[in-house]
Structure formats: structure tokens, C-alpha cells
Amino acid sequence: MKAQHFIDDLADAIQKDAHLDEAARNTIYRNLARLKDTKVNLLITGATGCGKSSTINALFNTDKAKVGQGVDPETMEIGRYELDNIVLFDSPGLGDGKEADIRHARNITAKLAELDEHGEPLIDLVLVILDGSSRDLGTSFELISQVIIPALNGEHKRLLVAINQADMAMKGRHWDKGRNQPEPELVKFLEEKVTSTKRRIKEATGVDVEPIYYAAGYKEASDAQNPYNLSKLLLHILRHTKAQKRAVFIQDVNVDEQMWKDDDRLEDYRKEISISVLESIRDGASAGADLGGQAGKAIDRLLGGRLGGAAEAVGRVIGGVGGAIFGLFKSIF
Ligand SMILES: Nc1nc2c(ncn2[C@@H]2O[C@H](COP(=O)(O)OP(=O)(O)OP(=O)(O)O)[C@@H](O)[C@H]2O)c(=O)[nH]1
Ligand SMILES: [Mg+2]
């Protein structure tokens, strides 16, 4: 089942909902139509071979991003992939030689300065991927400190730093392949990498970032490994994206549940993803609708009271098809 369908289902249910007056129904219907057309633009960058393409393919319903086999960078200039509602820009980072670096830095700066048709920054989020298996992350810190942060014009929330290939950080040692998770020695090592990344960016720019670590995993003819902490990565992507655009992601996320199941369990990421997206749908759908008194608690019930009574009429209407929506979330996450 694709998420596209549940926005249509939701629109149908709203047209039939007797509790809503016509004006409210029309407003919600228009909002849902707009939601279906909303695009979210993601810029993904990082050194050659850090795993940009692998991360794109793991997160989203696509295998369009070509995963490299050799040492030649597969991403020469900014690549562009259009999914249903997500537009992905895949740009090389620094480290491909002086001339290439200047070109890449210029491309990234220009992309981050681009405005959409509303005069808002085009790029909703820039995801910088560090190669966790690399001992020298100097060029990546340079990319973040000297290219990306200056181009963000103070909007640092648009930046997410993530350390990939967590499984290879100690050359493959202390990775529990059976459980697909790091052993305590590796956890400690990765946490230190997070801390030093945070510190180095802070020292260079004064900006606080909260890096996370994960593994995009791989698929080869003879061997495959599922991702680790991919749901954590998605939750952080959502948290770094404007609330009204969070619902947009769900239409393109990878529906293979195997992708999402292994993580550090520090939070219930999958539940938080569901809540974040449902809140975004609810708020997006109800924006501007005069729902005075027509309160409902269906979404709240669906989420086991997690929204703390905040769900209003749209929550009840969503409740009409909410079983289907929540079923979708349950099947993926
Ligand atoms: N062990 C392991 N390998 C990974 C992981 N993520 C990516 N890889 C491998 O790293 C290599 C490079 O991955 P890509 O996804 O092509 O990296 P990229 O950043 O897109 O590379 P370019 O486009 O060439 O800049 C491939 O062989 C991937 O299978 C991971 O989490 N763990
Ligand atoms: Mg690539």
C-alpha cells in the first residue's frame, strides 16, 4: 500500500463526514490536495564512498541511486532524483582534488542559496554523511565548517550530520553480525566519534550539531546486511524538517520493514516517526478550517493517548481511515 492512497482515502472520508460543515470539509479537502503536491527537497552530501547512494536507497522506495563498486566517485556533479514527493540532490563532498573541490563547494553553496517559488530556501534539509570507517574526517569537517554552515545563513536546523558505516568503524571488529548491532566496545568508539565530531564543528564555527551514527547496510551478490539505526536517521530527518512538510516523507519511505527494525532502542523511533507524521498530516489537513466544537479524539486513541488530548476534529476524521493509515505505519515500522 502506498501512502498516496491514504491521503486519497482521507479526502474521501472527509467528503462523507457528516459532523463537519461544508466549509470545513472543503478547507480540509484543499489542504489534503496541497499536501499531496508538496515537495520536500533534500541535499545529501559527503566524501566519495561514504554511502550517499546506499543511504538514499535504504531510506526511500528507490534503487535509482547507483551504488559504487570501485574507487571512482559515482557522484560527479549534483545528481537529482525525483521520487513522488521528495526531490533528492546528491552532491560529492570534498576530497576529490583541488579543482573538483572548488567546483563542488561552489555547487553546494549555490544549491543552498536557491529559493523556491514562495521565496523560501529550496533545500529543506542538508544531510552530511561522514564515513565512519575513515580515520581522517578532516575534509568532511572542512565541508561542514567552511562550505555548508556559512551557506545556511544561520538556519542551522536545516543541517543534519550523520556518521555512516558504523559497522566498519573499527574495521569490522566488534560488530555483532548475528544481531546486526555494535558490541559495547564499538558503541563506546562510535560515541567518541560523535562527541569529537560535535566538538570539532563547535570549535570551528560555534554551531552546535547533534550527529548520529548508523549503517546504511549493503547488498552484494554473496552477502547482505540490513541497515542499523535507519529509523533513528529518519526520525532525525523529520525533526530537522519543518513540521508541515514531515507528512510528505511518508509517501516515499522504503516499505521493506526489514530496513527499519535494528536500532539502538534509545527511543522508540518507529513510534515517534508515526506520531510525527500523523501530527503533521493532522495539522496540515486542518490548517485554516473552522472546526469550532467539532472535536474528536480518534487519532489520539489510535496513538494510545500520546498526543495528550491535542487531536481535534481532523483527528476524528482521520480516525475514519485511521485504521488503514496506522496499519500502514505498523506494517512498515
Ligand atoms: N559495510 C558497509 N558498507 C557500506 C555502508 N554504506 C555503504 N557501504 C558501501 O560503501 C560503498 C560506497 O557506497 P555508495 O553508497 O556508493 O557511496 P556514495 O557516497 O554514494 O559514493 P559516490 O557516489 O561514489 O560518492 C559501497 O560498496 C557500499 O556498499 C554501510 O553502512 N556498511
Ligand atoms: Mg553515490
Coordinates of C-alpha atoms in Angstrom, one line a residue, residues 3-11 28-40 83-86 244 247-248 251-252:
A3 CA 0.8 6.4 1.3
Q4 CA -0.6 8.3 -1.7
H5 CA -3.7 6.1 -1.3
F6 CA -4.4 7.1 2.3
I7 CA -4.4 10.7 1.5
D8 CA -7.0 10.0 -1.2
D9 CA -8.9 7.8 1.3
L10 CA -8.7 10.5 3.9
A11 CA -10.1 13.0 1.4
I28 CA -9.6 20.1 4.6
Y29 CA -10.0 18.7 1.2
R30 CA -8.0 21.6 -0.3
N31 CA -5.3 21.1 2.3
L32 CA -5.0 17.4 1.5
A33 CA -4.7 18.1 -2.2
R34 CA -2.0 20.6 -1.4
L35 CA -0.2 18.1 0.9
K36 CA -0.2 15.6 -2.0
D37 CA 1.5 18.1 -4.2
T38 CA 4.0 19.4 -1.6
K39 CA 7.6 18.6 -2.4
V40 CA 10.4 18.3 0.1
L83 CA 10.5 10.5 -6.1
D84 CA 6.8 11.0 -5.7
N85 CA 7.2 13.9 -3.3
I86 CA 10.8 14.0 -2.4
Q244 CA 4.1 20.9 7.9
A247 CA 3.9 14.2 6.3
V248 CA 5.4 14.4 2.8
Q251 CA 4.8 8.8 0.7
D252 CA 8.2 7.8 -0.3

